[in-house]
Amino acid sequence: MRLIDGRAIAAAISADVTATTERLRAGGVTPTLAVVVPTDDEATAWYVRSIQRTAAKVGIECLVDQLADPGGDELAKRLDAHSHDPAVHGIICQTPLPEGVVLDDIAGHIDPAKDVDGANPTCLGRLAAGLSTYAPATAAAVLEILRREEVPLTGARAVVVGRSTVVGKPAALLLLAENATVTVCHSRTVDLPATCAEADVLVLAIGRAQMIDASYVKPGAVVIDVGTNPTDDGSIVGDADQESVATRAGALTPVPGGVGPVTTMLLMRHTVDAATHLSASG
Ligand code: NAP
């Protein structure tokens, strides 16, 4: 069983991103990512710090817009402001949102040209229609890992467990675009282990600590574990029971150190892509 090294994949992408930021800066453009943070949630603060560190490493300016429990209107106004600011090229809005605010209601205020985490509902529509767009970074990371690991997707059976707008659905659409035969499972799926065990590529985006053991895995399958589940001792574990899955899978992404670092680096890549397109068109 091969443990896939997400940090090494992120480092490989980082070299390209850094080269692009250097080119942009030499041309007078400072690629800039606005991170709107609507709560003082601790896990969010930890993630935002990791975005800031990664951005600094690749030469991207990271503007953290910390808000104090805003209502939906105030949040929408901040997203409008960043959308209209020519110095900002990428915008992400962190979750969780304050009580009563729904992401789908406010994400439409992110300019699609700056929507580097594919949050605007038009993104999912464009993905479904096969049009160019920024895919949600986590879903894009799943595909980036499969591509870099040279996993054949044409004609492969892919099973995605989870149907959220941010991970499961876009990952399924991206796999379909690569000509995989895709099944999407969820909490009402009957006989989940049998369905998963048909997969050549099994994507786990459930949010249930170590729920998936070897009985869900076809021998030799590639398992991409998106789950990040906090444990009592302050660490995180995936949706896969790594030890058990390793007895049957051909390859597996660990948690931590798998999908997470690739996701953060793809946010950076999307930001420099946005800066490149916006500076060329503006
Ligand atoms: P979510 O919105 O809660 O969606 C979870 C999905 O899993 C739902 O579709 C749900 O089905 C399904 N599910 C829940 N329990 C199940 C069960 N027992 N059997 C089968 N399906 C089940 O979560 P999310 O935002 O997609 O995130 C999923 C996981 O990925 C979480 O652990 C999250 O922290 C992690 N994540 C990681 C990254 C990263 O960069 N690594 C980024 C984003 C999220 P229903 O639709 O029927 O409820």
JSON list of C-alpha atoms in Angstrom, two decimals, residues 28 41 81 93 119 122 261:
[
{"chain": "A", "resi": 28, "resn": "GLY", "atom": "CA", "xyz": [3.67, 45.50, -10.97]},
{"chain": "A", "resi": 41, "resn": "ASP", "atom": "CA", "xyz": [-14.11, 30.10, 15.77]},
{"chain": "A", "resi": 81, "resn": "ALA", "atom": "CA", "xyz": [-16.38, 45.52, -1.47]},
{"chain": "A", "resi": 93, "resn": "CYS", "atom": "CA", "xyz": [-15.31, 33.44, 3.01]},
{"chain": "A", "resi": 119, "resn": "ALA", "atom": "CA", "xyz": [-18.32, 29.20, -3.39]},
{"chain": "A", "resi": 122, "resn": "THR", "atom": "CA", "xyz": [-22.81, 29.71, -10.32]},
{"chain": "A", "resi": 261, "resn": "PRO", "atom": "CA", "xyz": [-1.99, 20.74, 2.11]}
]
